[in-house]
Tab-separated table of C-alpha atoms and ligand atoms in Angstrom:
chain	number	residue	atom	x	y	z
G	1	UNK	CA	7.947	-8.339	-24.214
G	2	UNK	CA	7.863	-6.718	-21.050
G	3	UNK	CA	10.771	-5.895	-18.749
G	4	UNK	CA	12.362	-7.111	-15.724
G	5	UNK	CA	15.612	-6.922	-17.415
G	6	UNK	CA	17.811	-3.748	-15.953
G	7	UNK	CA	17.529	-0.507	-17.587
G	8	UNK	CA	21.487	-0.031	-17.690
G	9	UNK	CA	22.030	-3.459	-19.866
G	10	UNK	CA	18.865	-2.687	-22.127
G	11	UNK	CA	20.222	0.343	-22.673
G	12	UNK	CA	23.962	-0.398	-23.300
G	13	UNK	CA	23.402	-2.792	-25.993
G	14	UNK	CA	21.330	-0.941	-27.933
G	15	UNK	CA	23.029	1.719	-30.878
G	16	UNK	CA	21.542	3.620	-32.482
G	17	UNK	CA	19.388	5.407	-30.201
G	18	UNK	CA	15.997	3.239	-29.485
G	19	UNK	CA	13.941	4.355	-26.642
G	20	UNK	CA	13.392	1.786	-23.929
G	21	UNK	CA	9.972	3.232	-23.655
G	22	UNK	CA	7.687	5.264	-26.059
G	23	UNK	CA	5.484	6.932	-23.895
G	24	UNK	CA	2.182	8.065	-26.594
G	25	UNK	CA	0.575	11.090	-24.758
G	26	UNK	CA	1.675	14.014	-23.000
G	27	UNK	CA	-1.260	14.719	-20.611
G	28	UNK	CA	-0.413	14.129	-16.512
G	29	UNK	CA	-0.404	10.395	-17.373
G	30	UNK	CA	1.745	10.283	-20.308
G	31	UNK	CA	4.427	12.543	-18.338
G	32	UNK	CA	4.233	10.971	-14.749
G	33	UNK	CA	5.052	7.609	-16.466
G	34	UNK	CA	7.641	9.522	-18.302
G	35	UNK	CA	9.132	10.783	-15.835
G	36	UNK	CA	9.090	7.959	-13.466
G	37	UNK	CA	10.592	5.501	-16.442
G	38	UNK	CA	13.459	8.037	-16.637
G	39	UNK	CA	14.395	8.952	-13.355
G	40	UNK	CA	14.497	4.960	-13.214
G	41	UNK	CA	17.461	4.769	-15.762
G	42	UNK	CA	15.262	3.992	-18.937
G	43	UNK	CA	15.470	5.968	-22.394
G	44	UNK	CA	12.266	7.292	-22.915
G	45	UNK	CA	10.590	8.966	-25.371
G	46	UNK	CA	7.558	11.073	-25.201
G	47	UNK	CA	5.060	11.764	-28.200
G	48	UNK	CA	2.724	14.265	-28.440
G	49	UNK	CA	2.080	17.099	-30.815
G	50	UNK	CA	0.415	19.384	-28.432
G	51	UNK	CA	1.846	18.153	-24.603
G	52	UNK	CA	-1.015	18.755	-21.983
G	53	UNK	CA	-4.017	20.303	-24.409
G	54	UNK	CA	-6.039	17.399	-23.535
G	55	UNK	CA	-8.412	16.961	-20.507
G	56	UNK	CA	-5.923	18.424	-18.090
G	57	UNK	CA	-6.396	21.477	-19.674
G	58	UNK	CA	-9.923	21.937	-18.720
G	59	UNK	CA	-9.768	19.897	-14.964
G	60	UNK	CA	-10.115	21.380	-11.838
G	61	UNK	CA	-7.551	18.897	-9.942
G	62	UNK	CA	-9.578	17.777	-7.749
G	63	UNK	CA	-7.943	14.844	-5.431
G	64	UNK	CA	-11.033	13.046	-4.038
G	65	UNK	CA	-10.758	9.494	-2.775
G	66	UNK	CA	-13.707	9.840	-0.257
G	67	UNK	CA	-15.864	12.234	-2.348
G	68	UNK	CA	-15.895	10.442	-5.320
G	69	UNK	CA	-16.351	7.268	-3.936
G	70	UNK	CA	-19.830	6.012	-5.949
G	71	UNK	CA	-21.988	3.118	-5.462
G	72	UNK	CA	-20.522	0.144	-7.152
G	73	UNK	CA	-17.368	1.237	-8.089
G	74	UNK	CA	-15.255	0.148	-4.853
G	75	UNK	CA	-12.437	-1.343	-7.110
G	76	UNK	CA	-12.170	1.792	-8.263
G	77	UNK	CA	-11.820	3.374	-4.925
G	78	UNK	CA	-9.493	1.461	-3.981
G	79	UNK	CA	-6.735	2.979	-6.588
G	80	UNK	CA	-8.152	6.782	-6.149
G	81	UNK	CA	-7.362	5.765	-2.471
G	82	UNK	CA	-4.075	4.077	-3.308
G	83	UNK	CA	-2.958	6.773	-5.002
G	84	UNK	CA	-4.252	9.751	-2.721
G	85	UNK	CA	-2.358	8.053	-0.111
G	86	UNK	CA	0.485	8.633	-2.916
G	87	UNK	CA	0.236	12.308	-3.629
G	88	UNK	CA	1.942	14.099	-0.721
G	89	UNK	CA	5.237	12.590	-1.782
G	90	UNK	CA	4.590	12.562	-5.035
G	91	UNK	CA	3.616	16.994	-4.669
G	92	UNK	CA	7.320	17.137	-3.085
G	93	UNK	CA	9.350	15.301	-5.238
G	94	UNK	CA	7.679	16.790	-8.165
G	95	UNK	CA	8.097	20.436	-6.705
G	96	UNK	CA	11.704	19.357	-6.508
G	97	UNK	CA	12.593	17.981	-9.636
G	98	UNK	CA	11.052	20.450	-11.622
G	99	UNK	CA	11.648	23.323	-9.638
G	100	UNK	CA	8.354	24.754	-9.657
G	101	UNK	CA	5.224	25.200	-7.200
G	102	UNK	CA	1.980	22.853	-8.555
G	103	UNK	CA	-0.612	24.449	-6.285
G	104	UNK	CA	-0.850	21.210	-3.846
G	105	UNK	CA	-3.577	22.103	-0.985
G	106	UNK	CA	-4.535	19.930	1.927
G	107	UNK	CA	-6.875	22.143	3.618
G	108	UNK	CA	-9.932	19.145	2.758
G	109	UNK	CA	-12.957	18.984	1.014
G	110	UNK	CA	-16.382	19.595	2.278
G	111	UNK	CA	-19.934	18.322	1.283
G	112	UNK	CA	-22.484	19.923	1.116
G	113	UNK	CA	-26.264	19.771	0.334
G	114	UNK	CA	-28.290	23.118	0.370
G	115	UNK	CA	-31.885	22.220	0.571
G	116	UNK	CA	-33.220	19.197	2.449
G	117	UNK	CA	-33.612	16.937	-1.076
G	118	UNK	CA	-30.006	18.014	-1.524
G	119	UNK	CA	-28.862	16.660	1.699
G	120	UNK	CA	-31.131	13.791	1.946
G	121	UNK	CA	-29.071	12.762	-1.771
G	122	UNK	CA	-25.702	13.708	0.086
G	123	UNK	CA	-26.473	12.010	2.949
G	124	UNK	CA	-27.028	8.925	0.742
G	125	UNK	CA	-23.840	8.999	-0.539
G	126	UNK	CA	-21.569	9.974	2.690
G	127	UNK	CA	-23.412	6.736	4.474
G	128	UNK	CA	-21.758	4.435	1.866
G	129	UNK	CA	-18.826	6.080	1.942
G	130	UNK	CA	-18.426	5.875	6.031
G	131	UNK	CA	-19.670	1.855	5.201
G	132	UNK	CA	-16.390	1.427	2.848
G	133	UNK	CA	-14.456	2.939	5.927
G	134	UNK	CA	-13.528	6.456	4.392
G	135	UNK	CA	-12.422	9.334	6.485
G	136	UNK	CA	-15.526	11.282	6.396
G	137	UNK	CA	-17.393	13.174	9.175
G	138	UNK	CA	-21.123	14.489	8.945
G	139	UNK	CA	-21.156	18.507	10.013
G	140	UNK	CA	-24.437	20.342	11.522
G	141	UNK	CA	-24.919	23.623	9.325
G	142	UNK	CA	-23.098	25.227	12.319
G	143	UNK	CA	-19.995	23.582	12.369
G	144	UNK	CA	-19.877	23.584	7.996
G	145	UNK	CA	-19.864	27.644	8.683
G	146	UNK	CA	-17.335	27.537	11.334
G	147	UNK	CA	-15.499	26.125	8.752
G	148	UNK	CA	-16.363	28.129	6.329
G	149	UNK	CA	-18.342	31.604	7.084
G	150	UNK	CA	-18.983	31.944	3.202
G	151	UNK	CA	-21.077	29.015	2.899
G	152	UNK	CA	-24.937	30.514	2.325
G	153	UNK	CA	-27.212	30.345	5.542
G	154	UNK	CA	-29.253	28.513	3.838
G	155	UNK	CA	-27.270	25.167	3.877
G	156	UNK	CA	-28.690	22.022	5.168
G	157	UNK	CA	-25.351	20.230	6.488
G	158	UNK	CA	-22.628	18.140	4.989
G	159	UNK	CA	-19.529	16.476	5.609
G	160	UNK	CA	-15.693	17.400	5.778
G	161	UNK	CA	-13.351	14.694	4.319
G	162	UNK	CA	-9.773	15.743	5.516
G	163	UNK	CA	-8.064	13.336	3.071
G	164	UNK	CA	-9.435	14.891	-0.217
G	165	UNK	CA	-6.867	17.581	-1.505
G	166	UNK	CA	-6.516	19.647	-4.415
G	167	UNK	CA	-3.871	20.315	-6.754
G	168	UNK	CA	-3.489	23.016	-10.084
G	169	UNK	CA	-3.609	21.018	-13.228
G	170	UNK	CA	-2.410	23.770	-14.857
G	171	UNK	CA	0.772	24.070	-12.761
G	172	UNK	CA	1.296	20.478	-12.467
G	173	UNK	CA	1.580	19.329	-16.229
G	174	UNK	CA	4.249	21.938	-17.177
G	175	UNK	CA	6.685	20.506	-14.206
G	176	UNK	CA	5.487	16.756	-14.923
G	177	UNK	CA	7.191	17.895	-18.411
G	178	UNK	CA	9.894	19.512	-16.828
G	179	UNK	CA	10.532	16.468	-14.625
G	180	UNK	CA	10.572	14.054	-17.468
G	181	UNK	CA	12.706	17.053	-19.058
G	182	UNK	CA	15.487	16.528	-16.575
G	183	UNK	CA	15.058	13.274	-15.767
G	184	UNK	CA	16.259	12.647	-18.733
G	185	UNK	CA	13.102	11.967	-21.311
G	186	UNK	CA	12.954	13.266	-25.056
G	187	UNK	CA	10.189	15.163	-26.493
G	188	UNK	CA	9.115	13.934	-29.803
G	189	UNK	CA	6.788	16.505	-31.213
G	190	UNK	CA	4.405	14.716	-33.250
G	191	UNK	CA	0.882	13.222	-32.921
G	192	UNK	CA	1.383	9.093	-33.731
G	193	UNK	CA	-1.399	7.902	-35.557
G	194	UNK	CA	-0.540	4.025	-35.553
G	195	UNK	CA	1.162	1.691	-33.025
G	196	UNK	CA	3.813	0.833	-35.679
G	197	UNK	CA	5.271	4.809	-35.800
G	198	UNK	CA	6.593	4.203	-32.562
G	199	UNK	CA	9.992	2.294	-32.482
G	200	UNK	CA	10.286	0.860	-28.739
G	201	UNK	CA	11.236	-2.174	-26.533
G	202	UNK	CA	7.559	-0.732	-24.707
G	203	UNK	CA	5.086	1.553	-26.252
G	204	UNK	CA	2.915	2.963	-23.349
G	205	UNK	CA	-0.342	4.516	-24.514
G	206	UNK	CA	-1.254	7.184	-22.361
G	207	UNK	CA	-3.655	9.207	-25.368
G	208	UNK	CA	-6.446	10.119	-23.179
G	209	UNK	CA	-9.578	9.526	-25.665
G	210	UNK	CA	-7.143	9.212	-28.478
G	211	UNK	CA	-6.006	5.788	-27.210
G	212	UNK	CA	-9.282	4.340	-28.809
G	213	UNK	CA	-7.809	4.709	-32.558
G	214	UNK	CA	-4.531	2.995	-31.461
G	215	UNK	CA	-5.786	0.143	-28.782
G	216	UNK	CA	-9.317	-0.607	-30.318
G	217	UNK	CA	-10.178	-0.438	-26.743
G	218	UNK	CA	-13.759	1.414	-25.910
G	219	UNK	CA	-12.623	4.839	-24.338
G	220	UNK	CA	-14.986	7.183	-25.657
G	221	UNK	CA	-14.963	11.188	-24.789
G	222	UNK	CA	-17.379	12.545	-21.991
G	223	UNK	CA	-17.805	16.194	-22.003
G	224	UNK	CA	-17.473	18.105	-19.404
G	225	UNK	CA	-18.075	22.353	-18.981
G	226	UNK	CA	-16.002	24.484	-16.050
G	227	UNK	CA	-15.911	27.746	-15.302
G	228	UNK	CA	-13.156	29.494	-13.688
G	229	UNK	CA	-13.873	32.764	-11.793
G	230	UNK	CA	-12.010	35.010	-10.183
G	231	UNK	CA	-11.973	37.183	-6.734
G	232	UNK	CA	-11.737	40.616	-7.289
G	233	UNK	CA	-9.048	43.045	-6.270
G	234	UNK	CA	-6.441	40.196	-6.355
G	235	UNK	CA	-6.756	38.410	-3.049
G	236	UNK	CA	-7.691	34.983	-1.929
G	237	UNK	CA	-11.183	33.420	-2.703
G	238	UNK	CA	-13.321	33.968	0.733
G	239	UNK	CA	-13.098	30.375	0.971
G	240	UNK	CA	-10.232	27.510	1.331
G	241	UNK	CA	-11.763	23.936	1.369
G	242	UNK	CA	-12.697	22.359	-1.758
G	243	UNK	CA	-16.707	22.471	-1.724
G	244	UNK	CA	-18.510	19.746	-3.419
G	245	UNK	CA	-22.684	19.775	-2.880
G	246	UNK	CA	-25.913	19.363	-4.358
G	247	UNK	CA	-27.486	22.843	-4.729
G	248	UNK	CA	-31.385	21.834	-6.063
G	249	UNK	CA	-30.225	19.158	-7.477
G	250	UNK	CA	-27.222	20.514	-9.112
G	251	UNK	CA	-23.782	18.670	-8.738
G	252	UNK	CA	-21.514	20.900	-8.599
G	253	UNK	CA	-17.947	21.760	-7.068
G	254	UNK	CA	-16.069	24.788	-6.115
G	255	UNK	CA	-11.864	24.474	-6.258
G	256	UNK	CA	-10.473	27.804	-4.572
G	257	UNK	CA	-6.862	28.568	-5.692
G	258	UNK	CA	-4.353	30.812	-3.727
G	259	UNK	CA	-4.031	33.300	-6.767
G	260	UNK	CA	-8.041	34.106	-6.287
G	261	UNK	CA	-8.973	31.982	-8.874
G	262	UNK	CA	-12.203	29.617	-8.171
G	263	UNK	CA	-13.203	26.302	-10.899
G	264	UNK	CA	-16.601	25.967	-10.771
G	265	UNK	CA	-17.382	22.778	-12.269
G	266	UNK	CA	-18.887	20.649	-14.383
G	267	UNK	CA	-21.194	18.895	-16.242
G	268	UNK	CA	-21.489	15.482	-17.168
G	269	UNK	CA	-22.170	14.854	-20.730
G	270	UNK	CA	-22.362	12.082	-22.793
G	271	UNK	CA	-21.533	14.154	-26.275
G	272	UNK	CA	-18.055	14.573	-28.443
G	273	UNK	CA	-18.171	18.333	-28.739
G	274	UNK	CA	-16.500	20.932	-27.007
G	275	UNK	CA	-18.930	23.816	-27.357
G	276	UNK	CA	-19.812	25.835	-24.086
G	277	UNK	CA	-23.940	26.430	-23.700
G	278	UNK	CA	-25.213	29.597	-21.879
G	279	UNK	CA	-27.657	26.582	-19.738
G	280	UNK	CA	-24.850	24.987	-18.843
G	281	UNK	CA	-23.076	27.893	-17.324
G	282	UNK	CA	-26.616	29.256	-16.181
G	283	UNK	CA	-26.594	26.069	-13.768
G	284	UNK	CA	-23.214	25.972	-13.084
G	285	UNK	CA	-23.390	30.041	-11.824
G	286	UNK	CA	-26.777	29.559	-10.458
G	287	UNK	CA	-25.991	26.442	-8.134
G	288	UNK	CA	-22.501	28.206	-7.096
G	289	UNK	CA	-23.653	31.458	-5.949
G	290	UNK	CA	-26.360	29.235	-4.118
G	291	UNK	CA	-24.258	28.068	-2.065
G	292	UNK	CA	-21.019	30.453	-1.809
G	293	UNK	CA	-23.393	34.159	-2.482
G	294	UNK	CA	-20.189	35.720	-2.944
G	295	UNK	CA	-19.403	33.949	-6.130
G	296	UNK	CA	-21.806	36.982	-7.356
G	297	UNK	CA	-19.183	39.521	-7.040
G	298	UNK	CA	-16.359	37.730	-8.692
G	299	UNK	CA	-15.206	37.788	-12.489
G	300	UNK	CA	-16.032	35.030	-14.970
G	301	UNK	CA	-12.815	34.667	-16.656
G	302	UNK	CA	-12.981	31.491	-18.212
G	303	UNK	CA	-16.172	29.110	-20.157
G	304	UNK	CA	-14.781	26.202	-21.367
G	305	UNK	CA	-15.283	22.441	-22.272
G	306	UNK	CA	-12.823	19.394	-22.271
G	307	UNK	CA	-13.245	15.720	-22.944
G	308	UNK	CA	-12.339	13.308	-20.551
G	309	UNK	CA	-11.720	9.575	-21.437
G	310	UNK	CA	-14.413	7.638	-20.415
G	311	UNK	CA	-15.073	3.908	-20.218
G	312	UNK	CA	-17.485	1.465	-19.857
G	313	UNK	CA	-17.073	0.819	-16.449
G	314	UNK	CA	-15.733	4.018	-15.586
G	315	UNK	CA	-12.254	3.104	-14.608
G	316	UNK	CA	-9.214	3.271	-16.141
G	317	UNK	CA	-7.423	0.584	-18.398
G	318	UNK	CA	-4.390	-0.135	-17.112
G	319	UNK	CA	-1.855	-3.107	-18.252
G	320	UNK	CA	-0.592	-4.900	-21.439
G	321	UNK	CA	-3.082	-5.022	-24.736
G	322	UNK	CA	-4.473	-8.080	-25.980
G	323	UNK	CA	-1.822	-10.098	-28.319
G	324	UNK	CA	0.985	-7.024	-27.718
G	325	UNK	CA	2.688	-7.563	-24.607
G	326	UNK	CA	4.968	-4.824	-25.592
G	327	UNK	CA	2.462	-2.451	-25.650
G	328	UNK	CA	0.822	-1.152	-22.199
G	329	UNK	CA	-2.321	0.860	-22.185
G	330	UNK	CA	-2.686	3.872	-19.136
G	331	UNK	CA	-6.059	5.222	-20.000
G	332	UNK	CA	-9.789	5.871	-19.492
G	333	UNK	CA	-9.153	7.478	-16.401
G	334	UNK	CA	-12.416	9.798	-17.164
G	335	UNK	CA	-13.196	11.822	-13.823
G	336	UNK	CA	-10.014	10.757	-12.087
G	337	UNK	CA	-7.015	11.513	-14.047
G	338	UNK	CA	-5.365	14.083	-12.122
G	339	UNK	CA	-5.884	11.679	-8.513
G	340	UNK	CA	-5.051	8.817	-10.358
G	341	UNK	CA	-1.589	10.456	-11.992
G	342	UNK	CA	0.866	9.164	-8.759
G	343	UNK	CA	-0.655	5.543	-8.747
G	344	UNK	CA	-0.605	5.011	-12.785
G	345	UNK	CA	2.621	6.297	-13.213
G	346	UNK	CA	4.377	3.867	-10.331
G	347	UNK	CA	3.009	0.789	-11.150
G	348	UNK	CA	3.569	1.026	-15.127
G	349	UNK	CA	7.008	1.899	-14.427
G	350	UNK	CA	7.453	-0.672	-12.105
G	351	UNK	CA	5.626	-3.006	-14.545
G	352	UNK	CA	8.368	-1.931	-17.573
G	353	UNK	CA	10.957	-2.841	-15.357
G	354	UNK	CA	10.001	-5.756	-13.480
G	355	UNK	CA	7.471	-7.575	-16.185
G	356	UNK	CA	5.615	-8.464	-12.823
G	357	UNK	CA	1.934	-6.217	-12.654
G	358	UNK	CA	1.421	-5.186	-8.947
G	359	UNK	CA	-1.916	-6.753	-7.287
G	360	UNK	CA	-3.358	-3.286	-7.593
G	361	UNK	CA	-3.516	-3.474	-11.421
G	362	UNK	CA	-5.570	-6.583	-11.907
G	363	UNK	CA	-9.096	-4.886	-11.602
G	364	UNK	CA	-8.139	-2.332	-14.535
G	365	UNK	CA	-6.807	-4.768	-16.905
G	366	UNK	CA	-7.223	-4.196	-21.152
G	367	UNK	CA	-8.950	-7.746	-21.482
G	368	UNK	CA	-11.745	-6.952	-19.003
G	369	UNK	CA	-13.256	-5.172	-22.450
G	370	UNK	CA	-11.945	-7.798	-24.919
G	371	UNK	CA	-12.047	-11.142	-23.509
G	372	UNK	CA	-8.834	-11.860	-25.155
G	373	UNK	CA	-5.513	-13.016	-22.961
G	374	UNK	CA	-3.155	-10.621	-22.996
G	375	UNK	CA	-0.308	-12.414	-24.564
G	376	UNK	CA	1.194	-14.397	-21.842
G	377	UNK	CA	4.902	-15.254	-21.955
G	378	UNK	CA	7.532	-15.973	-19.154
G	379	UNK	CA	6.822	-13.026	-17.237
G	380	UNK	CA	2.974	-13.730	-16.687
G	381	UNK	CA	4.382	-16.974	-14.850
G	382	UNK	CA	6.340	-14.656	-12.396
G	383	UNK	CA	5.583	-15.895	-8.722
G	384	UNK	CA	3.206	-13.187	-7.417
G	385	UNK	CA	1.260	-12.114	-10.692
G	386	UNK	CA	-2.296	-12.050	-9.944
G	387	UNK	CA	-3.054	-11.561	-13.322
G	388	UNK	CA	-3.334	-15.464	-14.603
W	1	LIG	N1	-13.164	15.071	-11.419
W	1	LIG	C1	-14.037	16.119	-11.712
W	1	LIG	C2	-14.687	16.078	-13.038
W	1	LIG	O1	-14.434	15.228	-13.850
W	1	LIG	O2	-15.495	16.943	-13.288
């Protein structure tokens, strides 16, 4: 069953060793709700044969409330705003506990649309997302070269949205794991194939696209190919917003790093595969250097393609599965995983603890996909669960 019993008397009654929590998957998920179920008191184990060679692996880290904000998905803003709103404490107490920089930027994002179809498409968008209320401000080509002189003269106009950041996902899962490390969390170094391999009062599933073998829930891989470039002669990109546009027709983005390296990302692609195509990177290079010319100049270091967990509705499933209370699924986060790590992580550790599932939750629950009730019991009567 799930929690709201004290960490401190679970754990003193219970000898042998038995892990309050079994946390399946090692990506950011699996290791923010590691972490934050350890630095909370409980005993937590983390399985995972190969820790963060999942999706993570491949993202760009992206944190973008405002500019992925998509028609008919506003539950799903909601969270990527919740937990945006999350991420500047979350960057610090991270870069404290483990020690170690994770490449958190606030400079902003800006959008951008290069010819006039490309703009009219961005300009779509950014009128929705002023409509939900989002901090997001149109820019004359002018003022988007003000900001930044790289952009190509040839740019229509965009936006700048001042609350979407960026953070290295290749920096951040090694001190999630370091974190968890300290805080307290043991590493159990194998893959878990079935539910009943993990001995735990909770078993949270946090397996990315994997979780569909264990949950029987329909998360299904979406492919997705990045580049990452890099400026020569070691300095800085010649750019420092995030730049997200339409470049004929091309959705791309542009993630500039402090160590001169540049994502240029990604496709969209409903396949299981992780082979890189020369047309993919073809459009990729050809609708970057459209916009940023100096993209020319710089090194490809890096095709690659990663799988991230999609879902029917595109968000992620978050809360108890169907007839196992004792088993919580944090998954399916597809485009969002890295944004979504701060929110996920808090509320499923606040959900072992308390048996209570913030209001936050109820959108992203496991039965929206199965119709079944998930399980029930005393603490689904708890006063303030939204979830009956
Ligand atoms: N969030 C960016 C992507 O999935 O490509």
């Amino acid at each position: 069953m799930l929690g709201g019993v004290p960490s401190s008397t679970k754990s003193a009654n219970k000898e042998p060793f038995l892990a309050d929590v079994a946390v399946v998957g090692a990506g950011p998920i699996g290791l923010a709700v590691a972490w934050r179920c350890a630095a909370r008191g409980l005993r937590v184990t983390v399985h995972d044969s190969a820790p963060g060679s999942g999706a993570s692996a491949v993202a760009a880290g992206m944190l973008s409330p405002v500019a992925e904000a998509y028609f008919g998905e506003r539950q799903l803003t909601e969270l990527l705003v919740a937990s945006a709103a999350r991420w500047p404490a979350f960057a610090a107490e991270l870069t404290e506990a483990a020690g170690a920089e994770i490449g958190y930027r606030t400079e902003g994002t800006l959008l951008v649309g290069l010819t006039g179809d490309d703009l009219a498409e961005a300009s779509r968008l950014l009128a929705y997302q002023q409509g939900l209320g989002l901090p997001v401000t149109p820019l004359r080509p002018t003022e988007l070269r003000d900001r930044e002189p790289a952009l190509a003269p040839r740019v229509r106009g965009g936006a700048f949205s001042p609350t979407d950041h960026q953070v290295d996902p290749r920096r951040l899962v090694p001190a999630l794991h370091t974190a968890a490390r300290r805080a307290g969390a043991v590493f159990v170094p194998q893959a878990v194939r079935r539910l009943s391999e993990v001995d735990a009062g909770i078993t949270v599933v946090a397996a990315g696209c994997g979780a569909a073998a264990l949950t029987g829930l329909p998360v299904r891989p979406v492919k997705g190919q990045i580049l990452r470039l890099r400026a020569p002669g070691g300095v800085a990109p010649g750019f420092r917003h995030v730049i997200r546009g339409y470049a004929d027709g091309e959705s791309v983005y542009l993630v500039p790093r402090a160590d001169g390296e540049v994502v240029l990302g990604a496709t969209v692609e409903e396949r299981a595969d992780t082979t890189v195509t020369a047309g993919a990177v073809l459009r990729l290079l050809r609708a970057g250097v459209d916009l940023l010319p100096e993209l020319a100049e710089y090194d490809l270091v890096e095709t690659i393609a990663g799988l991230r967990p999609g879902t029917p509705d595109n968000a992620p499933i978050l809360g108890p599965l169907p007839g196992r209370p004792d088993v919580l699924v944090a998954t399916g986060h597809h485009r969002h995983g890295i944004v979504l790590a701060p929110v996920t992580a808090d509320l499923i550790a606040d959900l072992v603890i308390s048996g209570v599932p913030d209001p936050l939750l109820a959108p992203f629950r496991p039965d929206r996909f199965t119709g079944v009730p998930d399980g029930g019991g005393p603490d689904r009567t708890t006063e303030g669960d939204r979830w009956s």
